[in-house]
């Protein structure tokens, strides 16, 4: 009871810490946290919650509380409502204690002199149990240095540039990690899995190594979600989403790019010709098969026929070999050769589409999870700073 009475007495004297304590007793259960400071007979009250507190409720609540307390040395009250962790208020209101009219400022109004900067510079009142207050009988004050506006603007710009540079470095690093993982995996598959008799060709046909996409794109999605914190909130998500949209198909094609390069090198070694000559031979082969050359022709061809000829003579007999395989399959299944070819084509593209959708879904899911982790961390950090400042 003695402590209760002392808090009430201090609040009536205009002690911000005591006023804050009394208000938080009623508002904390509602999820609202109050911060109070006093400067030049103006009491500044910041109300924070997960969503900005309702304006009329806060004005009426604070007006009634202060009317009952009638604190000394308080002539005017300024209230700001904002979400937890936000720097700028969603709304502002002010009133004189001896009037009944509150001056309300909308969200998009120009900042008044009672903005966040003024609050931070406001006089800090020590806690009620401060030994220094009891001993010296005077309030502690912080000394602030006024920084010119152009220096503040320069520092903000410098921070943005450095954060953007760090974001680019992190984004490139994530892409490099993903590509490296894919290259190592396909190299291992070509060396071991795909060389197994019979089973290896089945693994190659279904592109079994692409199951690694779950891990690769989980890392990419989570990483881009986390590094979004380096950019301004209003553009961070959009930029990271654009990066992901561009990177997903590029990373998915890593396996095919490796196989295409490996195919050219193998033909070059077996035929004892240069890499460029091997490329000319394969371009001619792909042009006859699918009507396209280079990597695009390779990509279209392998969607239908995963097994590739590695000698010039084999390229000339590919059509005959494929016809034999199609005929055998048609004989076993009872499907016409034309439908067998269509079935092979549909199966190849269906497998690629499936792996691409897995990559996109995994990236999007973990991207959202990364954003949630950053939001939780920011909220915890804001609450910690709020508690530290209120002590």
mmCIF file of C-alpha atoms in Angstrom:
data_model
loop_
_atom_site.group_PDB
_atom_site.id
_atom_site.type_symbol
_atom_site.label_atom_id
_atom_site.label_comp_id
_atom_site.label_asym_id
_atom_site.label_seq_id
_atom_site.Cartn_x
_atom_site.Cartn_y
_atom_site.Cartn_z
ATOM 1 C CA UNK A 1 0.000 0.000 0.000
ATOM 2 C CA UNK A 2 2.869 2.339 0.824
ATOM 3 C CA UNK A 3 4.438 1.751 -2.597
ATOM 4 C CA UNK A 4 1.045 2.209 -4.245
ATOM 5 C CA UNK A 5 0.545 5.514 -2.474
ATOM 6 C CA UNK A 6 4.059 6.715 -3.328
ATOM 7 C CA UNK A 7 3.557 5.975 -7.036
ATOM 8 C CA UNK A 8 0.284 7.881 -6.982
ATOM 9 C CA UNK A 9 1.932 10.827 -5.202
ATOM 10 C CA UNK A 10 4.781 10.933 -7.712
ATOM 11 C CA UNK A 11 2.274 10.771 -10.585
ATOM 12 C CA UNK A 12 0.372 13.755 -9.154
ATOM 13 C CA UNK A 13 3.669 15.617 -9.009
ATOM 14 C CA UNK A 14 4.101 15.010 -12.751
ATOM 15 C CA UNK A 15 6.711 12.220 -12.598
ATOM 16 C CA UNK A 16 6.614 10.562 -16.087
ATOM 17 C CA UNK A 17 7.781 7.186 -14.770
ATOM 18 C CA UNK A 18 4.970 7.084 -12.213
ATOM 19 C CA UNK A 19 2.379 8.166 -14.806
ATOM 20 C CA UNK A 20 3.630 5.486 -17.197
ATOM 21 C CA UNK A 21 3.440 2.824 -14.461
ATOM 22 C CA UNK A 22 -0.175 3.671 -13.624
ATOM 23 C CA UNK A 23 -1.262 3.711 -17.277
ATOM 24 C CA UNK A 24 0.505 0.453 -18.153
ATOM 25 C CA UNK A 25 -1.316 -1.356 -15.346
ATOM 26 C CA UNK A 26 -4.557 -0.816 -17.233
ATOM 27 C CA UNK A 27 -3.230 -1.037 -20.799
ATOM 28 C CA UNK A 28 -0.698 -3.910 -20.657
ATOM 29 C CA UNK A 29 -3.489 -6.561 -20.470
ATOM 30 C CA UNK A 30 -4.904 -5.046 -23.676
ATOM 31 C CA UNK A 31 -1.525 -5.482 -25.428
ATOM 32 C CA UNK A 32 -0.708 -1.759 -25.348
ATOM 33 C CA UNK A 33 2.596 -0.454 -23.990
ATOM 34 C CA UNK A 34 2.980 3.156 -22.858
ATOM 35 C CA UNK A 35 6.135 5.298 -22.890
ATOM 36 C CA UNK A 36 6.073 8.720 -21.234
ATOM 37 C CA UNK A 37 8.476 11.661 -21.189
ATOM 38 C CA UNK A 38 8.217 15.265 -19.991
ATOM 39 C CA UNK A 39 9.739 18.408 -21.449
ATOM 40 C CA UNK A 40 8.845 22.048 -20.950
ATOM 41 C CA UNK A 41 5.560 21.215 -19.207
ATOM 42 C CA UNK A 42 4.546 19.027 -22.158
ATOM 43 C CA UNK A 43 3.834 15.372 -21.408
ATOM 44 C CA UNK A 44 4.563 13.161 -24.432
ATOM 45 C CA UNK A 45 2.831 9.765 -24.426
ATOM 46 C CA UNK A 46 3.691 7.056 -26.961
ATOM 47 C CA UNK A 47 1.211 4.164 -27.201
ATOM 48 C CA UNK A 48 2.567 1.061 -28.954
ATOM 49 C CA UNK A 49 0.902 -2.232 -29.867
ATOM 50 C CA UNK A 50 1.113 -4.892 -32.565
ATOM 51 C CA UNK A 51 -1.293 -2.658 -34.500
ATOM 52 C CA UNK A 52 -1.589 1.106 -33.829
ATOM 53 C CA UNK A 53 -3.942 1.561 -30.830
ATOM 54 C CA UNK A 54 -7.393 2.965 -31.546
ATOM 55 C CA UNK A 55 -7.111 6.738 -31.523
ATOM 56 C CA UNK A 56 -10.312 7.829 -29.781
ATOM 57 C CA UNK A 57 -9.897 5.182 -27.079
ATOM 58 C CA UNK A 58 -6.366 6.320 -26.245
ATOM 59 C CA UNK A 59 -7.287 10.018 -26.165
ATOM 60 C CA UNK A 60 -10.261 9.432 -23.843
ATOM 61 C CA UNK A 61 -8.304 7.043 -21.601
ATOM 62 C CA UNK A 62 -5.296 9.359 -21.166
ATOM 63 C CA UNK A 63 -7.519 12.447 -20.703
ATOM 64 C CA UNK A 64 -9.484 10.754 -17.907
ATOM 65 C CA UNK A 65 -6.352 9.442 -16.201
ATOM 66 C CA UNK A 66 -4.664 12.828 -16.213
ATOM 67 C CA UNK A 67 -7.856 14.610 -15.147
ATOM 68 C CA UNK A 68 -7.981 12.408 -12.053
ATOM 69 C CA UNK A 69 -4.267 12.886 -11.342
ATOM 70 C CA UNK A 70 -4.098 16.591 -12.224
ATOM 71 C CA UNK A 71 -0.275 16.336 -12.352
ATOM 72 C CA UNK A 72 1.803 19.353 -11.469
ATOM 73 C CA UNK A 73 4.148 20.846 -14.086
ATOM 74 C CA UNK A 74 2.032 19.402 -16.921
ATOM 75 C CA UNK A 75 0.171 21.921 -19.037
ATOM 76 C CA UNK A 76 -0.060 20.149 -22.392
ATOM 77 C CA UNK A 77 -0.283 16.509 -23.551
ATOM 78 C CA UNK A 78 0.858 15.064 -26.889
ATOM 79 C CA UNK A 79 -0.127 11.479 -27.784
ATOM 80 C CA UNK A 80 1.312 9.306 -30.530
ATOM 81 C CA UNK A 81 -0.043 5.912 -31.574
ATOM 82 C CA UNK A 82 2.118 3.497 -33.534
ATOM 83 C CA UNK A 83 2.777 -0.174 -34.163
ATOM 84 C CA UNK A 84 5.501 -1.974 -32.233
ATOM 85 C CA UNK A 85 8.907 -1.475 -33.814
ATOM 86 C CA UNK A 86 7.785 1.357 -36.087
ATOM 87 C CA UNK A 87 9.755 4.611 -36.144
ATOM 88 C CA UNK A 88 6.922 6.902 -37.238
ATOM 89 C CA UNK A 89 3.499 7.304 -35.577
ATOM 90 C CA UNK A 90 0.296 6.222 -37.293
ATOM 91 C CA UNK A 91 -1.528 9.146 -35.684
ATOM 92 C CA UNK A 92 -0.914 12.119 -33.374
ATOM 93 C CA UNK A 93 -3.145 14.080 -31.014
ATOM 94 C CA UNK A 94 -2.605 16.866 -28.496
ATOM 95 C CA UNK A 95 -4.629 18.754 -25.931
ATOM 96 C CA UNK A 96 -4.234 21.157 -23.017
ATOM 97 C CA UNK A 97 -5.210 19.846 -19.624
ATOM 98 C CA UNK A 98 -7.454 22.848 -18.962
ATOM 99 C CA UNK A 99 -9.407 22.408 -22.244
ATOM 100 C CA UNK A 100 -11.778 19.741 -23.516
ATOM 101 C CA UNK A 101 -10.791 19.839 -27.168
ATOM 102 C CA UNK A 102 -8.131 17.491 -28.557
ATOM 103 C CA UNK A 103 -6.155 18.528 -31.624
ATOM 104 C CA UNK A 104 -5.853 15.433 -33.823
ATOM 105 C CA UNK A 105 -3.274 15.103 -36.588
ATOM 106 C CA UNK A 106 -3.899 12.494 -39.324
ATOM 107 C CA UNK A 107 -1.380 9.906 -40.381
ATOM 108 C CA UNK A 108 -0.121 11.781 -43.436
ATOM 109 C CA UNK A 109 0.164 15.212 -41.834
ATOM 110 C CA UNK A 110 3.451 17.070 -41.631
ATOM 111 C CA UNK A 111 5.449 16.193 -38.505
ATOM 112 C CA UNK A 112 5.015 18.628 -35.655
ATOM 113 C CA UNK A 113 7.647 19.717 -33.170
ATOM 114 C CA UNK A 114 6.419 16.874 -30.991
ATOM 115 C CA UNK A 115 7.817 14.132 -33.205
ATOM 116 C CA UNK A 116 9.910 11.081 -32.406
ATOM 117 C CA UNK A 117 13.110 13.167 -32.388
ATOM 118 C CA UNK A 118 11.723 15.541 -29.759
ATOM 119 C CA UNK A 119 10.653 12.601 -27.626
ATOM 120 C CA UNK A 120 14.095 11.060 -27.733
ATOM 121 C CA UNK A 121 15.577 14.370 -26.659
ATOM 122 C CA UNK A 122 13.057 14.784 -23.846
ATOM 123 C CA UNK A 123 14.227 14.893 -20.290
ATOM 124 C CA UNK A 124 14.549 11.429 -18.771
ATOM 125 C CA UNK A 125 13.160 11.003 -15.249
ATOM 126 C CA UNK A 126 14.899 8.359 -13.109
ATOM 127 C CA UNK A 127 12.908 5.493 -11.579
ATOM 128 C CA UNK A 128 11.172 6.019 -8.285
ATOM 129 C CA UNK A 129 13.674 3.875 -6.442
ATOM 130 C CA UNK A 130 16.707 5.570 -7.929
ATOM 131 C CA UNK A 131 19.333 5.946 -5.220
ATOM 132 C CA UNK A 132 20.852 8.855 -7.124
ATOM 133 C CA UNK A 133 17.546 10.743 -7.006
ATOM 134 C CA UNK A 134 17.152 10.202 -3.280
ATOM 135 C CA UNK A 135 20.787 11.078 -2.582
ATOM 136 C CA UNK A 136 21.274 14.129 -4.724
ATOM 137 C CA UNK A 137 17.674 15.347 -4.816
ATOM 138 C CA UNK A 138 17.921 16.280 -8.435
ATOM 139 C CA UNK A 139 17.046 14.732 -11.817
ATOM 140 C CA UNK A 140 19.541 13.277 -14.187
ATOM 141 C CA UNK A 141 19.727 14.862 -17.592
ATOM 142 C CA UNK A 142 21.204 13.603 -20.839
ATOM 143 C CA UNK A 143 23.352 15.898 -22.904
ATOM 144 C CA UNK A 144 22.452 15.900 -26.606
ATOM 145 C CA UNK A 145 24.447 17.270 -29.507
ATOM 146 C CA UNK A 146 22.441 18.836 -32.308
ATOM 147 C CA UNK A 147 23.428 17.360 -35.671
ATOM 148 C CA UNK A 148 22.870 19.496 -38.786
ATOM 149 C CA UNK A 149 20.124 18.268 -41.071
ATOM 150 C CA UNK A 150 22.393 17.806 -44.102
ATOM 151 C CA UNK A 151 24.658 15.511 -42.073
ATOM 152 C CA UNK A 152 21.641 13.450 -41.026
ATOM 153 C CA UNK A 153 20.543 13.173 -44.661
ATOM 154 C CA UNK A 154 24.050 12.136 -45.705
ATOM 155 C CA UNK A 155 24.233 9.493 -42.962
ATOM 156 C CA UNK A 156 20.852 8.080 -43.968
ATOM 157 C CA UNK A 157 21.943 7.931 -47.604
ATOM 158 C CA UNK A 158 25.276 6.326 -46.670
ATOM 159 C CA UNK A 159 23.501 3.729 -44.597
ATOM 160 C CA UNK A 160 21.163 2.943 -47.500
ATOM 161 C CA UNK A 161 24.079 2.563 -49.932
ATOM 162 C CA UNK A 162 26.034 0.279 -47.594
ATOM 163 C CA UNK A 163 22.961 -1.822 -46.803
ATOM 164 C CA UNK A 164 22.155 -2.142 -50.526
ATOM 165 C CA UNK A 165 25.739 -3.174 -51.286
ATOM 166 C CA UNK A 166 25.610 -5.777 -48.528
ATOM 167 C CA UNK A 167 22.281 -7.017 -49.919
ATOM 168 C CA UNK A 168 23.780 -7.490 -53.386
ATOM 169 C CA UNK A 169 26.776 -9.343 -51.931
ATOM 170 C CA UNK A 170 24.471 -11.653 -49.958
ATOM 171 C CA UNK A 171 22.211 -12.231 -52.984
ATOM 172 C CA UNK A 172 25.161 -13.133 -55.223
ATOM 173 C CA UNK A 173 26.544 -15.401 -52.499
ATOM 174 C CA UNK A 174 23.230 -17.231 -52.174
ATOM 175 C CA UNK A 175 23.047 -17.741 -55.940
ATOM 176 C CA UNK A 176 26.658 -18.981 -56.005
ATOM 177 C CA UNK A 177 25.987 -21.435 -53.170
ATOM 178 C CA UNK A 178 22.907 -22.805 -54.934
ATOM 179 C CA UNK A 179 24.707 -23.213 -58.286
ATOM 180 C CA UNK A 180 27.709 -24.834 -56.584
ATOM 181 C CA UNK A 181 25.483 -27.354 -54.803
ATOM 182 C CA UNK A 182 23.764 -28.231 -58.073
ATOM 183 C CA UNK A 183 27.064 -28.626 -59.952
ATOM 184 C CA UNK A 184 28.572 -30.850 -57.272
ATOM 185 C CA UNK A 185 25.425 -32.984 -57.192
ATOM 186 C CA UNK A 186 25.257 -33.481 -60.970
ATOM 187 C CA UNK A 187 28.980 -34.252 -61.108
ATOM 188 C CA UNK A 188 28.507 -36.948 -58.472
ATOM 189 C CA UNK A 189 25.489 -38.296 -60.349
ATOM 190 C CA UNK A 190 27.366 -38.482 -63.663
ATOM 191 C CA UNK A 191 30.312 -40.198 -61.997
ATOM 192 C CA UNK A 192 28.380 -42.766 -59.971
ATOM 193 C CA UNK A 193 24.567 -42.998 -60.231
ATOM 194 C CA UNK A 194 24.120 -42.618 -63.985
ATOM 195 C CA UNK A 195 26.878 -45.121 -64.808
ATOM 196 C CA UNK A 196 25.091 -48.008 -63.091
ATOM 197 C CA UNK A 197 23.876 -50.545 -65.624
ATOM 198 C CA UNK A 198 20.152 -50.280 -66.515
ATOM 199 C CA UNK A 199 19.247 -48.490 -63.261
ATOM 200 C CA UNK A 200 21.526 -45.583 -64.157
ATOM 201 C CA UNK A 201 19.636 -44.879 -67.377
ATOM 202 C CA UNK A 202 16.353 -44.891 -65.431
ATOM 203 C CA UNK A 203 17.810 -42.419 -62.924
ATOM 204 C CA UNK A 204 18.931 -40.219 -65.798
ATOM 205 C CA UNK A 205 15.549 -40.408 -67.515
ATOM 206 C CA UNK A 206 13.670 -39.240 -64.417
ATOM 207 C CA UNK A 207 16.450 -36.758 -63.550
ATOM 208 C CA UNK A 208 16.565 -38.122 -60.016
ATOM 209 C CA UNK A 209 19.265 -35.682 -58.939
ATOM 210 C CA UNK A 210 16.765 -32.825 -59.266
ATOM 211 C CA UNK A 211 15.240 -33.964 -55.973
ATOM 212 C CA UNK A 212 18.061 -31.940 -54.465
ATOM 213 C CA UNK A 213 16.015 -28.873 -55.453
ATOM 214 C CA UNK A 214 14.157 -29.154 -52.152
ATOM 215 C CA UNK A 215 17.326 -28.414 -50.174
ATOM 216 C CA UNK A 216 18.854 -25.936 -52.631
ATOM 217 C CA UNK A 217 15.781 -23.754 -53.000
ATOM 218 C CA UNK A 218 14.960 -23.948 -49.295
ATOM 219 C CA UNK A 219 18.325 -22.282 -48.652
ATOM 220 C CA UNK A 220 17.771 -19.721 -51.423
ATOM 221 C CA UNK A 221 14.227 -18.850 -50.330
ATOM 222 C CA UNK A 222 15.071 -18.552 -46.637
ATOM 223 C CA UNK A 223 18.202 -16.548 -47.428
ATOM 224 C CA UNK A 224 16.395 -13.985 -49.562
ATOM 225 C CA UNK A 225 13.687 -13.675 -46.924
ATOM 226 C CA UNK A 226 16.285 -12.880 -44.263
ATOM 227 C CA UNK A 227 18.387 -10.412 -46.278
ATOM 228 C CA UNK A 228 15.234 -8.439 -47.114
ATOM 229 C CA UNK A 229 15.817 -6.796 -43.718
ATOM 230 C CA UNK A 230 18.755 -4.924 -45.290
ATOM 231 C CA UNK A 231 16.438 -2.955 -47.589
ATOM 232 C CA UNK A 232 13.669 -0.432 -46.828
ATOM 233 C CA UNK A 233 10.400 -2.147 -45.888
ATOM 234 C CA UNK A 234 8.366 -0.670 -48.740
ATOM 235 C CA UNK A 235 10.632 -2.113 -51.480
ATOM 236 C CA UNK A 236 12.563 -4.939 -49.814
ATOM 237 C CA UNK A 237 10.019 -7.693 -50.423
ATOM 238 C CA UNK A 238 9.411 -6.685 -54.034
ATOM 239 C CA UNK A 239 13.131 -6.633 -54.882
ATOM 240 C CA UNK A 240 13.753 -10.018 -53.244
ATOM 241 C CA UNK A 241 10.717 -11.508 -55.005
ATOM 242 C CA UNK A 242 11.997 -10.256 -58.377
ATOM 243 C CA UNK A 243 15.421 -11.749 -57.678
ATOM 244 C CA UNK A 244 13.822 -15.106 -56.842
ATOM 245 C CA UNK A 245 11.657 -15.087 -59.979
ATOM 246 C CA UNK A 246 14.792 -14.557 -62.091
ATOM 247 C CA UNK A 247 17.038 -16.976 -60.209
ATOM 248 C CA UNK A 248 14.710 -19.994 -59.939
ATOM 249 C CA UNK A 249 14.693 -20.881 -63.676
ATOM 250 C CA UNK A 250 18.398 -20.062 -64.005
ATOM 251 C CA UNK A 251 19.354 -22.338 -61.126
ATOM 252 C CA UNK A 252 17.019 -25.050 -62.441
ATOM 253 C CA UNK A 253 18.881 -24.965 -65.775
ATOM 254 C CA UNK A 254 22.257 -25.475 -64.078
ATOM 255 C CA UNK A 255 22.006 -29.243 -64.441
ATOM 256 C CA UNK A 256 21.245 -29.047 -68.170
ATOM 257 C CA UNK A 257 24.034 -26.518 -68.758
ATOM 258 C CA UNK A 258 26.506 -28.859 -67.073
ATOM 259 C CA UNK A 259 25.285 -31.847 -69.097
ATOM 260 C CA UNK A 260 25.474 -29.870 -72.345
ATOM 261 C CA UNK A 261 29.058 -28.795 -71.664
ATOM 262 C CA UNK A 262 29.998 -32.320 -70.559
ATOM 263 C CA UNK A 263 28.450 -33.763 -73.724
ATOM 264 C CA UNK A 264 30.516 -31.476 -75.956
ATOM 265 C CA UNK A 265 33.722 -32.333 -74.073
ATOM 266 C CA UNK A 266 33.054 -36.054 -74.322
ATOM 267 C CA UNK A 267 32.495 -35.842 -78.095
ATOM 268 C CA UNK A 268 35.655 -33.740 -78.420
ATOM 269 C CA UNK A 269 37.723 -36.378 -76.599
ATOM 270 C CA UNK A 270 36.277 -39.403 -78.383
ATOM 271 C CA UNK A 271 36.474 -37.913 -81.858
ATOM 272 C CA UNK A 272 39.869 -36.263 -81.195
ATOM 273 C CA UNK A 273 38.567 -32.875 -82.302
ATOM 274 C CA UNK A 274 38.454 -29.406 -80.767
ATOM 275 C CA UNK A 275 35.636 -28.156 -78.565
ATOM 276 C CA UNK A 276 34.397 -25.745 -81.250
ATOM 277 C CA UNK A 277 34.339 -28.539 -83.858
ATOM 278 C CA UNK A 278 32.345 -30.719 -81.460
ATOM 279 C CA UNK A 279 29.935 -27.843 -81.066
ATOM 280 C CA UNK A 280 29.471 -27.575 -84.834
ATOM 281 C CA UNK A 281 28.746 -31.299 -85.092
ATOM 282 C CA UNK A 282 26.210 -31.225 -82.248
ATOM 283 C CA UNK A 283 24.558 -28.096 -83.656
ATOM 284 C CA UNK A 284 23.995 -29.875 -86.940
ATOM 285 C CA UNK A 285 22.634 -32.922 -85.114
ATOM 286 C CA UNK A 286 20.289 -30.888 -82.916
ATOM 287 C CA UNK A 287 19.106 -28.783 -85.856
ATOM 288 C CA UNK A 288 18.016 -31.931 -87.688
ATOM 289 C CA UNK A 289 16.372 -33.396 -84.583
ATOM 290 C CA UNK A 290 14.466 -30.502 -82.991
ATOM 291 C CA UNK A 291 15.055 -27.526 -85.280
ATOM 292 C CA UNK A 292 17.209 -25.626 -82.760
ATOM 293 C CA UNK A 293 20.944 -25.410 -82.073
ATOM 294 C CA UNK A 294 23.141 -24.903 -79.011
ATOM 295 C CA UNK A 295 21.857 -25.227 -75.488
ATOM 296 C CA UNK A 296 18.222 -24.611 -76.491
ATOM 297 C CA UNK A 297 18.332 -27.487 -78.964
ATOM 298 C CA UNK A 298 19.998 -29.680 -76.316
ATOM 299 C CA UNK A 299 17.317 -28.767 -73.764
ATOM 300 C CA UNK A 300 14.463 -29.591 -76.169
ATOM 301 C CA UNK A 301 16.064 -32.834 -77.350
ATOM 302 C CA UNK A 302 16.840 -34.225 -73.889
ATOM 303 C CA UNK A 303 13.272 -33.575 -72.745
ATOM 304 C CA UNK A 304 12.224 -36.307 -75.199
ATOM 305 C CA UNK A 305 15.379 -38.463 -75.379
ATOM 306 C CA UNK A 306 17.621 -38.325 -72.271
ATOM 307 C CA UNK A 307 20.243 -40.673 -73.790
ATOM 308 C CA UNK A 308 22.731 -38.775 -75.995
ATOM 309 C CA UNK A 309 25.054 -40.042 -78.742
ATOM 310 C CA UNK A 310 28.728 -39.415 -77.983
ATOM 311 C CA UNK A 311 30.163 -40.209 -81.435
ATOM 312 C CA UNK A 312 29.492 -38.828 -84.869
ATOM 313 C CA UNK A 313 28.530 -42.270 -86.193
ATOM 314 C CA UNK A 314 25.999 -42.703 -83.399
ATOM 315 C CA UNK A 315 24.366 -39.429 -84.332
ATOM 316 C CA UNK A 316 23.657 -40.748 -87.790
ATOM 317 C CA UNK A 317 22.026 -43.890 -86.371
ATOM 318 C CA UNK A 318 20.007 -42.179 -83.633
ATOM 319 C CA UNK A 319 16.792 -42.158 -85.625
ATOM 320 C CA UNK A 320 17.115 -45.892 -86.329
ATOM 321 C CA UNK A 321 17.876 -46.701 -82.685
ATOM 322 C CA UNK A 322 14.967 -44.638 -81.437
ATOM 323 C CA UNK A 323 12.638 -46.307 -83.911
ATOM 324 C CA UNK A 324 13.715 -49.728 -82.609
ATOM 325 C CA UNK A 325 13.111 -48.687 -78.995
ATOM 326 C CA UNK A 326 9.729 -47.215 -79.874
ATOM 327 C CA UNK A 327 8.702 -50.357 -81.749
ATOM 328 C CA UNK A 328 9.701 -52.630 -78.852
ATOM 329 C CA UNK A 329 7.791 -50.488 -76.391
ATOM 330 C CA UNK A 330 4.771 -50.429 -78.706
ATOM 331 C CA UNK A 331 4.876 -54.217 -79.003
ATOM 332 C CA UNK A 332 4.966 -54.689 -75.220
ATOM 333 C CA UNK A 333 2.283 -52.126 -74.377
ATOM 334 C CA UNK A 334 0.085 -52.401 -77.462
ATOM 335 C CA UNK A 335 0.358 -48.638 -78.084
ATOM 336 C CA UNK A 336 1.033 -47.366 -81.587
ATOM 337 C CA UNK A 337 4.592 -46.059 -82.262
ATOM 338 C CA UNK A 338 3.273 -42.526 -82.835
ATOM 339 C CA UNK A 339 1.542 -42.534 -79.448
ATOM 340 C CA UNK A 340 4.678 -43.942 -77.823
ATOM 341 C CA UNK A 341 6.670 -40.951 -79.124
ATOM 342 C CA UNK A 342 4.011 -38.574 -77.817
ATOM 343 C CA UNK A 343 4.035 -40.394 -74.467
ATOM 344 C CA UNK A 344 7.828 -40.034 -74.180
ATOM 345 C CA UNK A 345 7.580 -36.315 -74.957
ATOM 346 C CA UNK A 346 4.808 -35.688 -72.430
ATOM 347 C CA UNK A 347 6.644 -37.682 -69.762
ATOM 348 C CA UNK A 348 9.878 -35.747 -70.254
ATOM 349 C CA UNK A 349 8.217 -32.339 -69.990
ATOM 350 C CA UNK A 350 6.017 -33.484 -67.096
ATOM 351 C CA UNK A 351 9.122 -34.480 -65.112
ATOM 352 C CA UNK A 352 10.768 -31.110 -65.750
ATOM 353 C CA UNK A 353 7.597 -29.208 -64.892
ATOM 354 C CA UNK A 354 7.263 -31.159 -61.653
ATOM 355 C CA UNK A 355 10.807 -30.340 -60.532
ATOM 356 C CA UNK A 356 10.352 -26.680 -61.459
ATOM 357 C CA UNK A 357 7.135 -26.436 -59.439
ATOM 358 C CA UNK A 358 8.876 -28.092 -56.486
ATOM 359 C CA UNK A 359 11.638 -25.469 -56.735
ATOM 360 C CA UNK A 360 9.166 -22.567 -56.958
ATOM 361 C CA UNK A 361 6.983 -23.814 -54.103
ATOM 362 C CA UNK A 362 9.974 -24.505 -51.845
ATOM 363 C CA UNK A 363 11.457 -21.063 -52.528
ATOM 364 C CA UNK A 364 8.176 -19.233 -51.892
ATOM 365 C CA UNK A 365 7.455 -21.146 -48.676
ATOM 366 C CA UNK A 366 10.883 -20.566 -47.172
ATOM 367 C CA UNK A 367 10.938 -16.956 -48.408
ATOM 368 C CA UNK A 368 7.820 -16.265 -46.345
ATOM 369 C CA UNK A 369 9.368 -18.088 -43.384
ATOM 370 C CA UNK A 370 12.460 -15.900 -43.650
ATOM 371 C CA UNK A 371 10.289 -12.776 -43.605
ATOM 372 C CA UNK A 372 8.469 -14.054 -40.514
ATOM 373 C CA UNK A 373 11.745 -14.683 -38.691
ATOM 374 C CA UNK A 374 12.916 -11.147 -39.427
ATOM 375 C CA UNK A 375 9.559 -9.722 -38.284
ATOM 376 C CA UNK A 376 9.789 -11.638 -34.996
ATOM 377 C CA UNK A 377 13.373 -10.499 -34.452
ATOM 378 C CA UNK A 378 12.473 -6.853 -35.167
ATOM 379 C CA UNK A 379 9.518 -6.967 -32.802
ATOM 380 C CA UNK A 380 11.601 -8.530 -30.012
ATOM 381 C CA UNK A 381 14.301 -5.929 -30.554
ATOM 382 C CA UNK A 382 11.778 -3.078 -30.474
ATOM 383 C CA UNK A 383 10.231 -4.387 -27.262
ATOM 384 C CA UNK A 384 13.675 -4.669 -25.692
ATOM 385 C CA UNK A 385 14.528 -1.085 -26.622
ATOM 386 C CA UNK A 386 11.167 0.117 -25.330
ATOM 387 C CA UNK A 387 11.683 -1.609 -21.986
ATOM 388 C CA UNK A 388 15.237 -0.248 -21.748
ATOM 389 C CA UNK A 389 14.131 3.316 -22.424
ATOM 390 C CA UNK A 390 11.257 3.115 -19.956
ATOM 391 C CA UNK A 391 13.536 2.070 -17.082
#
